[in-house]
Amino acid sequence: MILSALAQGPAHGYGIVKDVELSSEGRITLRAGTLYGAIDRLVAAGLVEIDHEEVVDSRLRRYYRLTPEGGNRLAAEAHRAEAQARSALARLNARGWVVGTPGGAGSRLDGATA
Amino acid sequence: MNDEKVRVHPVLVRDYQRLLSLFPYSYRRDHQAELLGHLVEASEPEQSRVSSGERFDLLRAAGREWLLAPVGSTALQRRHGTSSLLIFLPILLFLPAAAALGSIVATLQFDGSLRHAVEGTPLAPAWLLWLVGFVVLALGFLRTARAFLTVAAAVSWGTLIVLGGRGEMQEAFIVAGWVLGQTACAMVVAERVAWSRTLQSPVWKRVTVLAVAGVVALPTAWIVQGLSYGTGPWGYRPGFRYALGTNGVLLLLGLALVVLLCSRRTRQSIPVLAGIATAVTVGRTGIFGSRFRPLDVVDFGNVIGLFAVSIVAMAGVRWVINRMDELSSARIRLSSTAAGLTATVAVLAGALLAPSWTGNDLGPHWVAGVLTDAPVRTEPELIAFLQSGEPKTATVDATTGELDSVFVDAVPTAKDEWANSSSPTGWISSTRTTPDDGSAL
């Protein structure tokens, strides 16, 4: 989720939290203590690096960005997730399921609801 | 995200600062200002107190930082430290595990009473769980292994508390070192689970690492037990089971410390190993005893003291390792600066001394050294000549200005490599000479 948030450009910690919350439609909320532990690990693994720092309203903002390796990792993960999702949808379609929108109920072609 | 000025309640900021002060110094140095800015920015407009969720999250993060502090102050140190400990801790803990379970089997064979066996070896249930956890870990099931090892550590702490409650402080004093070892093991595997989401090291790699640890650990435990059984200054023991391998453990640790110090990666594991070694060692000496206070009347204070000494040892060794890492980093920065400076000077010197290298003509009055005659006039010719692999001499004919002498310490493969080389042996010594007519070059 953090790599995905940084895919659109450098972001600071709170920006990442807001992006993750938005993209998960409010299902995932990253807490500060958890977030910076994860960012530290990503930086140490060479997937993320510090872009720049700025002070806004006397508050330090440290911006992070993806490294090329981080971009590759994110792309690989995205492709893998996409392939899994396609496979799942294909299997559901093969069994006669009409796949609804996320959160909505699917239904069978024979009229039964899921 | 929101750049508008928002008035933040001073009590809220104070509470955040108090919570952040619970983190270790190194974490605060790196993240305090950033984290405070984040928390304040994320606060609600009228919020004056820290929410329970935030408080729990920060307290948990601070606790985690303190627990992992012996493994490393930074994430990179922890990555290296946990990788090394994943190999060295099982090797170390196999010794007491084998001894404890061996003692259980011996007692069962003697009188067949499981109760007597467990009473005689109080940590046996914890060791059994630990062994199962290790096997699961070796099979590559990291999360399941974490569960087993965490339960093993919890059981070992429970055993310690029960021993304390029953007044068996001597026993508690002796097993405390291994309780610390099991806790460290559970902590390391838990940290590796967190890293597994980031690193995604292949399962076969993890299995290989653990299999190597297991293969090394089993014969080591057997050999060391055989060598050290009941002898030496550490032979003091209330029951022989605890002496099995004790000399070997210390010998092994001493050797391991020397070897591990050599590498920046492996030395991150030393503080934890040193802490366990301290606890195990202190647990077998009368360090808290005296003429008036022999070891066999240890009380709860002795156990607390043992942990305190162990923590101090871990902190002290961590401090030394951190300074060593800083020195290594400074040395790397210095050599890279020196290399960069050398390359810059070399390029500048090359530009000043051989300006004609921008074109094909080497230009007049450019002298580079020794050996055999070489009819070269252009850069490609010179490189081909230098790469020919034979001793070379070239001199400049000061009258005609033609290059005919080259001094070569080592043959470069290309001009760029030559110009960027930081090694003196990779550089062609060059100088300019004053031609016979005395004109300045």
Coordinates of C-alpha atoms in Angstrom, one line a residue:
Chain A
M1 CA 0.0 0.0 0.0
I2 CA 2.8 2.4 0.8
L3 CA 4.6 1.6 -2.4
S4 CA 1.4 2.2 -4.3
A5 CA 0.9 5.5 -2.6
L6 CA 4.3 6.6 -3.6
A7 CA 3.8 5.5 -7.2
Q8 CA 2.2 8.8 -8.1
G9 CA 5.1 10.8 -6.8
P10 CA 7.0 11.8 -3.6
A11 CA 4.8 12.0 -0.5
H12 CA 5.2 12.6 3.2
G13 CA 4.0 10.3 6.0
Y14 CA 0.6 11.9 6.4
G15 CA 0.1 12.1 2.7
I16 CA 0.8 8.4 2.4
V17 CA -1.8 7.7 5.2
K18 CA -4.4 9.8 3.4
D19 CA -3.7 8.1 0.1
V20 CA -3.9 4.6 1.5
E21 CA -7.2 5.5 3.2
L22 CA -8.6 7.0 0.0
S23 CA -7.5 4.1 -2.2
S24 CA -8.8 1.5 0.2
E25 CA -12.1 3.4 0.5
G26 CA -11.6 3.9 4.2
R27 CA -11.0 0.2 5.0
I28 CA -7.3 0.6 5.9
T29 CA -6.0 3.3 8.2
L30 CA -2.3 3.4 8.9
R31 CA -1.3 4.6 12.3
A32 CA 1.8 6.7 12.7
G33 CA 3.8 4.2 14.7
T34 CA 3.1 1.4 12.3
L35 CA 3.7 3.6 9.2
Y36 CA 7.2 4.8 10.1
G37 CA 8.3 1.3 11.1
A38 CA 7.2 0.1 7.7
I39 CA 8.9 3.0 5.9
D40 CA 12.1 2.4 7.8
R41 CA 12.1 -1.2 6.5
L42 CA 11.3 -0.1 3.0
V43 CA 14.2 2.4 3.1
A44 CA 16.6 -0.2 4.5
A45 CA 15.5 -2.7 1.7
G46 CA 16.3 0.0 -0.9
L47 CA 12.7 0.2 -2.2
V48 CA 12.0 3.7 -0.9
E49 CA 14.3 6.7 -0.4
I50 CA 14.1 10.2 1.1
D51 CA 13.2 12.8 -1.6
H52 CA 13.4 16.0 0.3
E53 CA 12.3 17.7 3.5
E54 CA 10.3 20.9 4.1
V55 CA 8.9 22.8 7.1
V56 CA 5.2 23.7 6.9
D57 CA 3.7 25.6 9.8
S58 CA 6.7 24.7 11.9
R59 CA 6.2 21.0 11.2
L60 CA 8.8 18.9 9.5
R61 CA 7.6 17.0 6.4
R62 CA 9.9 14.4 5.0
Y63 CA 9.0 13.3 1.6
Y64 CA 9.7 9.8 0.3
R65 CA 9.9 8.5 -3.2
L66 CA 10.1 5.1 -4.9
T67 CA 13.5 3.9 -6.0
P68 CA 13.7 2.1 -9.4
E69 CA 13.9 -1.2 -7.5
G70 CA 10.8 -0.2 -5.5
G71 CA 9.0 0.6 -8.8
N72 CA 9.9 -2.8 -10.2
R73 CA 8.7 -4.5 -7.1
L74 CA 5.4 -2.6 -7.1
A75 CA 5.0 -3.4 -10.8
A76 CA 5.6 -7.1 -10.2
E77 CA 3.2 -7.2 -7.3
A78 CA 0.5 -5.3 -9.3
H79 CA 0.9 -7.8 -12.2
R80 CA 0.7 -10.7 -9.9
A81 CA -2.5 -9.3 -8.2
E82 CA -4.0 -8.5 -11.6
A83 CA -3.3 -12.0 -12.8
Q84 CA -4.9 -13.5 -9.7
A85 CA -7.9 -11.3 -10.0
R86 CA -8.4 -12.2 -13.7
S87 CA -8.1 -15.8 -12.9
A88 CA -10.7 -15.6 -10.1
L89 CA -13.1 -13.7 -12.3
A90 CA -12.7 -16.1 -15.2
R91 CA -13.4 -19.0 -12.9
L92 CA -16.5 -17.3 -11.5
N93 CA -17.7 -16.5 -15.0
A94 CA -17.1 -20.1 -16.1
R95 CA -19.4 -21.3 -13.3
G96 CA -22.2 -18.9 -14.4
W97 CA -21.7 -16.2 -11.8
V98 CA -22.4 -12.6 -12.8
V99 CA -19.7 -10.6 -11.1
G100 CA -21.1 -7.5 -9.5
T101 CA -19.3 -4.3 -8.4
P102 CA -17.1 -4.4 -5.3
G103 CA -19.3 -4.6 -2.2
G104 CA -22.4 -5.5 -4.2
A105 CA -23.9 -8.9 -4.4
G106 CA -23.2 -11.1 -7.3
S107 CA -25.9 -13.3 -8.7
R108 CA -26.2 -16.5 -10.7
L109 CA -27.4 -16.5 -14.3
D110 CA -30.3 -18.7 -13.2
G111 CA -31.6 -15.8 -11.0
A112 CA -30.4 -17.0 -7.7
T113 CA -28.6 -14.3 -5.6
A114 CA -25.2 -14.8 -4.0
Chain B
M1 CA -2.0 17.5 2.8
N2 CA -3.9 20.4 4.2
D3 CA -1.6 23.5 4.2
E4 CA -4.0 25.8 6.0
K5 CA -2.9 27.0 9.4
V6 CA -4.7 25.0 12.0
R7 CA -4.6 25.9 15.7
V8 CA -3.6 22.9 17.6
H9 CA -4.3 22.5 21.3
P10 CA -1.1 22.9 23.3
V11 CA -2.1 20.0 25.6
L12 CA -2.4 17.7 22.7
V13 CA 1.1 18.6 21.5
R14 CA 2.5 18.2 25.0
D15 CA 0.9 14.7 25.2
Y16 CA 2.3 13.7 21.8
Q17 CA 5.7 14.9 22.9
R18 CA 5.4 12.9 26.1
L19 CA 4.5 9.8 24.2
L20 CA 7.4 10.3 21.7
S21 CA 9.8 10.7 24.6
L22 CA 9.2 7.0 25.4
F23 CA 11.0 6.0 22.2
P24 CA 14.7 5.2 22.3
Y25 CA 17.1 8.1 21.6
S26 CA 18.2 6.9 18.1
Y27 CA 14.6 6.7 17.0
R28 CA 13.7 10.1 18.3
R29 CA 16.8 11.5 16.6
D30 CA 15.6 10.2 13.3
H31 CA 11.9 10.6 13.5
Q32 CA 10.6 12.7 16.4
A33 CA 10.1 16.0 14.5
E34 CA 8.6 14.2 11.5
L35 CA 6.4 12.0 13.7
L36 CA 5.2 15.0 15.8
G37 CA 4.4 16.9 12.6
H38 CA 2.5 14.0 11.3
L39 CA 0.5 13.5 14.5
V40 CA -0.4 17.2 14.8
E41 CA -1.4 17.4 11.1
A42 CA -3.6 14.3 11.5
S43 CA -5.3 15.6 14.6
E44 CA -8.9 16.8 14.5
P45 CA -9.5 20.6 14.6
E46 CA -10.9 20.6 18.2
Q47 CA -8.9 17.6 19.5
S48 CA -7.2 18.3 22.8
R49 CA -6.4 14.8 24.0
V50 CA -4.6 11.8 22.4
S51 CA -7.1 9.2 21.3
S52 CA -6.8 5.7 22.8
G53 CA -6.0 4.2 19.4
E54 CA -3.1 6.6 18.8
R55 CA -1.8 6.1 22.4
F56 CA -1.9 2.3 22.0
D57 CA -0.2 2.6 18.6
L58 CA 2.6 4.8 19.9
L59 CA 3.1 2.8 23.0
R60 CA 3.3 -0.4 21.0
A61 CA 5.8 1.2 18.5
A62 CA 7.9 2.5 21.4
G63 CA 7.9 -1.0 23.1
R64 CA 8.9 -2.6 19.8
E65 CA 11.7 -0.1 19.3
W66 CA 13.1 -0.9 22.8
L67 CA 12.8 -4.6 22.4
L68 CA 14.6 -4.5 19.0
A69 CA 17.2 -2.0 20.2
P70 CA 19.8 -4.7 21.0
V71 CA 19.5 -6.0 17.5
G72 CA 20.1 -2.6 15.9
S73 CA 19.4 1.1 16.2
T74 CA 18.4 1.4 12.5
A75 CA 16.3 -0.8 10.2
L76 CA 19.3 -1.8 8.2
Q77 CA 21.2 -3.0 11.3
R78 CA 18.1 -4.9 12.3
R79 CA 17.9 -6.5 8.9
H80 CA 21.5 -7.7 9.1
G81 CA 21.2 -8.6 12.8
T82 CA 18.1 -10.7 12.5
S83 CA 19.5 -12.5 9.5
S84 CA 22.6 -13.5 11.5
L85 CA 20.7 -14.3 14.6
L86 CA 18.4 -16.6 12.7
I87 CA 21.4 -18.8 12.2
F88 CA 23.4 -18.3 15.4
L89 CA 20.5 -18.4 18.0
P90 CA 19.3 -21.9 17.0
I91 CA 22.9 -23.1 17.1
L92 CA 23.3 -21.6 20.6
L93 CA 19.9 -22.8 21.9
F94 CA 20.2 -26.3 20.6
L95 CA 22.6 -27.0 23.4
P96 CA 20.4 -26.4 26.4
A97 CA 17.3 -27.7 24.5
A98 CA 19.1 -31.0 23.8
A99 CA 20.3 -31.2 27.4
A100 CA 16.9 -30.4 28.9
L101 CA 15.1 -32.9 26.7
G102 CA 17.9 -35.5 27.3
S103 CA 17.4 -35.0 31.0
I104 CA 13.7 -35.6 30.7
V105 CA 14.2 -38.8 28.8
A106 CA 16.8 -40.0 31.3
T107 CA 14.4 -39.3 34.2
L108 CA 11.6 -41.1 32.5
Q109 CA 13.8 -44.1 31.9
F110 CA 14.9 -44.0 35.5
D111 CA 11.5 -43.9 37.3
G112 CA 8.9 -43.3 34.5
S113 CA 7.4 -40.3 36.3
L114 CA 6.7 -37.4 34.0
R115 CA 6.0 -35.2 37.0
H116 CA 9.4 -35.9 38.4
A117 CA 10.9 -35.3 35.0
V118 CA 9.3 -31.9 34.5
E119 CA 10.0 -30.9 38.1
G120 CA 13.6 -31.7 37.5
T121 CA 13.8 -29.8 34.3
P122 CA 11.3 -26.9 34.6
L123 CA 12.0 -25.4 31.2
A124 CA 11.4 -28.7 29.3
P125 CA 7.9 -27.8 28.1
A126 CA 9.3 -24.5 26.8
W127 CA 12.2 -26.2 25.1
L128 CA 9.8 -28.7 23.5
L129 CA 7.7 -25.9 22.0
W130 CA 10.9 -24.2 20.9
L131 CA 12.1 -27.3 19.1
V132 CA 8.8 -27.6 17.3
G133 CA 8.9 -24.0 16.4
F134 CA 12.4 -24.4 15.0
V135 CA 11.4 -27.4 12.9
V136 CA 8.4 -25.4 11.5
L137 CA 10.7 -22.5 10.8
A138 CA 13.1 -24.8 8.9
L139 CA 10.2 -26.0 6.8
G140 CA 9.6 -22.4 5.8
F141 CA 6.4 -21.6 7.7
L142 CA 7.5 -18.3 9.2
R143 CA 4.3 -17.2 10.8
T144 CA 3.5 -20.6 12.4
A145 CA 7.0 -20.7 13.7
R146 CA 6.5 -17.3 15.2
A147 CA 3.5 -18.5 17.0
F148 CA 5.3 -21.5 18.4
L149 CA 8.4 -19.6 19.4
T150 CA 6.3 -16.8 21.0
V151 CA 4.4 -19.4 23.0
A152 CA 7.7 -21.1 24.0
A153 CA 9.0 -17.7 25.2
A154 CA 5.8 -17.0 27.1
V155 CA 5.9 -20.5 28.7
S156 CA 9.5 -20.0 29.7
W157 CA 8.6 -16.6 31.4
G158 CA 5.7 -18.4 33.0
T159 CA 8.0 -21.1 34.3
L160 CA 10.3 -18.4 35.7
I161 CA 7.5 -16.7 37.5
V162 CA 6.2 -20.0 38.9
L163 CA 9.6 -20.9 40.1
G164 CA 9.8 -17.4 41.8
G165 CA 6.4 -17.9 43.3
R166 CA 7.4 -21.3 44.7
G167 CA 10.6 -19.8 46.2
E168 CA 12.8 -21.8 43.9
M169 CA 15.0 -18.8 43.2
Q170 CA 18.2 -20.8 42.6
E171 CA 16.5 -22.7 39.8
A172 CA 15.0 -19.4 38.4
F173 CA 18.5 -17.8 38.7
I174 CA 20.0 -20.6 36.6
V175 CA 17.3 -20.8 33.9
A176 CA 17.0 -17.0 33.5
G177 CA 19.7 -16.9 30.8
W178 CA 17.9 -19.4 28.6
V179 CA 14.6 -17.6 29.1
L180 CA 16.3 -14.6 27.7
G181 CA 17.6 -16.7 24.8
Q182 CA 14.1 -18.0 24.0
T183 CA 12.7 -14.5 24.1
A184 CA 15.4 -13.2 21.8
C185 CA 14.6 -16.1 19.4
A186 CA 10.9 -15.3 19.3
M187 CA 11.6 -11.6 18.8
V188 CA 14.0 -12.2 15.9
V189 CA 11.5 -14.5 14.1
A190 CA 8.7 -11.9 14.7
E191 CA 10.9 -9.2 13.2
R192 CA 11.7 -11.5 10.2
V193 CA 8.0 -11.9 9.6
A194 CA 7.7 -8.1 9.4
W195 CA 10.6 -8.1 7.0
S196 CA 9.2 -11.0 4.9
R197 CA 6.6 -8.6 3.5
T198 CA 9.4 -6.2 2.4
L199 CA 12.2 -8.5 1.4
Q200 CA 10.2 -11.5 0.0
S201 CA 13.2 -13.8 0.2
P202 CA 12.4 -17.0 -1.5
V203 CA 11.2 -19.9 0.7
W204 CA 14.0 -22.1 -0.5
K205 CA 16.5 -19.5 0.7
R206 CA 15.0 -19.4 4.2
V207 CA 14.8 -23.2 4.3
T208 CA 18.4 -23.5 3.3
V209 CA 19.5 -21.1 6.0
L210 CA 17.6 -22.8 8.7
A211 CA 18.6 -26.3 7.5
V212 CA 22.2 -25.2 7.6
A213 CA 21.7 -23.9 11.2
G214 CA 20.1 -27.2 12.2
V215 CA 22.7 -29.4 10.5
V216 CA 25.5 -27.4 12.2
A217 CA 23.7 -27.2 15.6
L218 CA 23.0 -30.9 16.2
P219 CA 26.5 -32.2 15.9
T220 CA 27.9 -29.1 17.6
A221 CA 25.6 -29.7 20.6
W222 CA 26.7 -33.3 20.7
I223 CA 30.4 -32.6 20.4
V224 CA 30.3 -29.7 22.9
Q225 CA 28.4 -31.7 25.4
G226 CA 30.9 -34.5 25.1
L227 CA 33.8 -32.2 25.5
S228 CA 32.6 -30.2 28.5
Y229 CA 30.6 -32.6 30.5
G230 CA 31.0 -31.6 34.2
T231 CA 34.5 -30.1 34.0
G232 CA 36.1 -26.7 34.2
P233 CA 35.4 -23.5 36.2
W234 CA 31.8 -23.4 35.0
G235 CA 31.2 -26.9 36.3
Y236 CA 29.3 -25.6 39.3
R237 CA 25.8 -26.7 39.1
P238 CA 23.0 -27.9 41.3
G239 CA 22.0 -30.5 38.7
F240 CA 24.3 -32.0 36.0
R241 CA 21.8 -31.2 33.2
Y242 CA 22.6 -27.5 33.2
A243 CA 26.3 -28.2 33.0
L244 CA 26.0 -30.1 29.8
G245 CA 27.6 -28.0 27.2
T246 CA 28.1 -24.9 29.4
N247 CA 31.9 -24.8 28.7
G248 CA 31.2 -25.4 25.1
V249 CA 28.6 -22.6 25.0
L250 CA 31.1 -20.1 26.3
L251 CA 33.9 -21.4 24.1
L252 CA 31.6 -21.2 21.1
L253 CA 30.4 -17.7 22.0
G254 CA 34.0 -16.5 22.4
L255 CA 35.0 -17.8 18.9
A256 CA 31.8 -16.6 17.4
L257 CA 32.3 -13.1 18.8
V258 CA 35.7 -12.8 17.1
V259 CA 34.5 -14.1 13.8
L260 CA 31.3 -12.1 13.8
L261 CA 33.1 -8.8 14.5
C262 CA 34.9 -9.0 11.2
S263 CA 31.7 -8.4 9.1
R264 CA 29.5 -5.4 9.4
R265 CA 26.5 -7.6 8.8
T266 CA 27.2 -10.3 11.3
R267 CA 28.5 -8.1 14.1
Q268 CA 24.9 -6.8 14.5
S269 CA 24.0 -10.0 16.2
I270 CA 26.8 -9.7 18.8
P271 CA 24.9 -7.6 21.4
V272 CA 22.1 -10.1 21.7
L273 CA 24.5 -13.0 21.9
A274 CA 26.6 -11.1 24.5
G275 CA 23.5 -10.4 26.6
I276 CA 22.5 -14.1 26.6
A277 CA 26.1 -15.2 27.3
T278 CA 26.2 -12.7 30.2
A279 CA 22.9 -14.0 31.7
V280 CA 24.0 -17.7 31.3
T281 CA 27.4 -17.0 32.8
V282 CA 26.1 -15.0 35.7
G283 CA 23.5 -17.7 36.3
R284 CA 26.3 -20.1 36.9
T285 CA 28.5 -18.0 39.2
G286 CA 28.3 -16.7 42.7
I287 CA 28.7 -13.2 41.4
F288 CA 25.8 -12.0 43.6
G289 CA 26.9 -14.2 46.4
S290 CA 29.6 -13.6 49.0
R291 CA 31.1 -15.1 52.1
F292 CA 27.9 -14.1 53.9
R293 CA 25.5 -14.6 51.1
P294 CA 26.1 -17.8 49.2
L295 CA 24.6 -18.6 45.9
D296 CA 22.1 -21.1 47.3
V297 CA 20.1 -18.5 49.0
V298 CA 19.5 -16.3 45.9
D299 CA 16.3 -14.3 46.0
F300 CA 14.2 -12.4 43.5
G301 CA 16.6 -9.5 43.7
N302 CA 19.4 -11.8 42.3
V303 CA 17.2 -12.7 39.3
I304 CA 16.4 -9.0 38.6
G305 CA 20.1 -8.2 39.0
L306 CA 21.0 -10.9 36.5
F307 CA 18.6 -9.4 33.9
A308 CA 20.0 -5.9 34.7
V309 CA 23.6 -7.0 34.2
S310 CA 22.6 -8.8 30.9
I311 CA 20.7 -5.7 29.6
V312 CA 23.7 -3.5 30.5
A313 CA 26.0 -5.9 28.7
M314 CA 23.7 -5.7 25.6
A315 CA 23.5 -1.9 25.7
G316 CA 27.3 -1.6 26.1
V317 CA 28.1 -3.9 23.3
R318 CA 25.4 -2.2 21.1
W319 CA 27.1 1.1 21.8
V320 CA 30.5 -0.3 20.7
I321 CA 29.0 -1.9 17.6
N322 CA 27.3 1.4 16.7
R323 CA 30.6 3.3 17.0
M324 CA 32.3 0.6 14.9
D325 CA 29.6 1.1 12.2
E326 CA 30.1 4.8 12.3
L327 CA 33.8 4.4 11.9
S328 CA 33.3 2.0 8.9
S329 CA 30.9 4.5 7.3
A330 CA 33.3 7.4 7.8
R331 CA 36.1 5.3 6.3
I332 CA 33.9 4.4 3.3
R333 CA 32.9 8.1 2.9
L334 CA 36.6 9.1 3.1
S335 CA 37.8 6.6 0.6
S336 CA 35.0 7.5 -1.8
T337 CA 35.8 11.2 -1.4
A338 CA 39.5 10.5 -1.9
A339 CA 38.7 8.4 -5.0
G340 CA 36.5 11.2 -6.4
L341 CA 39.1 13.8 -5.7
T342 CA 41.8 11.7 -7.3
A343 CA 39.6 11.2 -10.4
T344 CA 38.8 14.9 -10.6
V345 CA 42.5 15.8 -10.3
A346 CA 43.4 13.2 -12.8
V347 CA 40.8 14.5 -15.3
L348 CA 41.9 18.1 -14.7
A349 CA 45.5 17.2 -15.1
G350 CA 44.7 15.2 -18.2
A351 CA 42.8 18.2 -19.6
L352 CA 45.6 20.6 -18.8
L353 CA 48.5 18.3 -19.9
A354 CA 46.9 16.8 -22.9
P355 CA 44.4 19.1 -24.3
S356 CA 44.7 17.6 -27.7
W357 CA 43.0 14.4 -26.4
T358 CA 39.7 16.0 -27.2
G359 CA 40.6 15.5 -30.8
N360 CA 42.5 12.8 -32.5
D361 CA 45.9 14.3 -32.4
L362 CA 47.9 13.7 -29.3
G363 CA 49.6 17.0 -29.7
P364 CA 53.2 18.0 -29.2
H365 CA 55.3 17.9 -26.2
W366 CA 53.1 15.4 -24.3
V367 CA 55.2 12.9 -22.5
A368 CA 54.0 9.9 -20.8
G369 CA 56.8 7.6 -19.9
V370 CA 58.9 4.6 -20.6
L371 CA 59.8 1.5 -22.3
T372 CA 59.7 0.8 -26.1
D373 CA 59.3 3.0 -29.1
A374 CA 55.8 3.4 -30.3
P375 CA 54.7 5.2 -33.4
V376 CA 51.4 6.5 -32.2
R377 CA 49.9 9.9 -32.9
T378 CA 46.2 9.6 -32.2
E379 CA 44.1 8.4 -29.2
P380 CA 42.8 5.2 -30.8
E381 CA 46.4 4.4 -31.8
L382 CA 47.6 5.1 -28.3
I383 CA 44.9 2.9 -26.7
A384 CA 45.6 0.1 -29.1
F385 CA 49.2 0.5 -28.3
L386 CA 48.6 0.5 -24.6
Q387 CA 46.4 -2.6 -24.9
S388 CA 49.0 -4.5 -26.8
G389 CA 50.3 -5.9 -23.5
E390 CA 54.0 -5.5 -24.1
P391 CA 56.4 -3.2 -22.3
K392 CA 56.4 0.2 -23.9
T393 CA 58.6 3.2 -24.2
A394 CA 57.7 6.4 -25.8
T395 CA 59.3 9.8 -25.7
V396 CA 58.3 13.1 -27.3
D397 CA 60.5 14.4 -29.9
A398 CA 60.8 18.0 -28.7
T399 CA 61.8 19.2 -32.1
T400 CA 59.0 17.6 -34.1
G401 CA 56.5 17.5 -31.2
E402 CA 55.6 13.9 -32.0
L403 CA 54.7 11.6 -29.2
D404 CA 57.0 8.6 -29.1
S405 CA 57.3 7.7 -25.5
V406 CA 54.8 6.3 -23.0
F407 CA 55.2 5.2 -19.4
V408 CA 52.8 2.4 -18.5
D409 CA 52.2 1.1 -15.0
A410 CA 49.1 -0.8 -16.0
V411 CA 47.3 -1.1 -19.3
P412 CA 43.9 0.5 -19.2
T413 CA 41.2 -0.7 -21.5
A414 CA 39.6 2.6 -22.4
K415 CA 40.2 6.3 -22.0
D416 CA 37.3 6.7 -19.6
E417 CA 38.5 3.9 -17.4
W418 CA 41.9 5.4 -17.5
A419 CA 40.6 8.9 -16.6
N420 CA 38.4 7.6 -13.8
S421 CA 40.8 5.2 -12.4
S422 CA 41.5 5.9 -8.7
S423 CA 44.2 3.3 -8.5
P424 CA 47.8 4.7 -9.0
T425 CA 48.7 1.5 -10.9
G426 CA 45.9 2.1 -13.3
W427 CA 47.0 5.5 -14.2
I428 CA 49.5 6.3 -16.8
S429 CA 52.1 8.6 -15.3
S430 CA 52.4 11.6 -17.4
T431 CA 54.3 14.8 -17.3
R432 CA 55.1 17.6 -19.6
T433 CA 58.6 18.5 -20.5
T434 CA 60.1 21.6 -21.6
P435 CA 61.2 21.3 -25.2
D436 CA 64.7 22.0 -26.2
D437 CA 63.7 25.3 -27.5
G438 CA 62.6 26.3 -24.0
S439 CA 59.1 27.4 -24.9
A440 CA 56.5 27.1 -22.3
L441 CA 54.0 24.2 -22.7

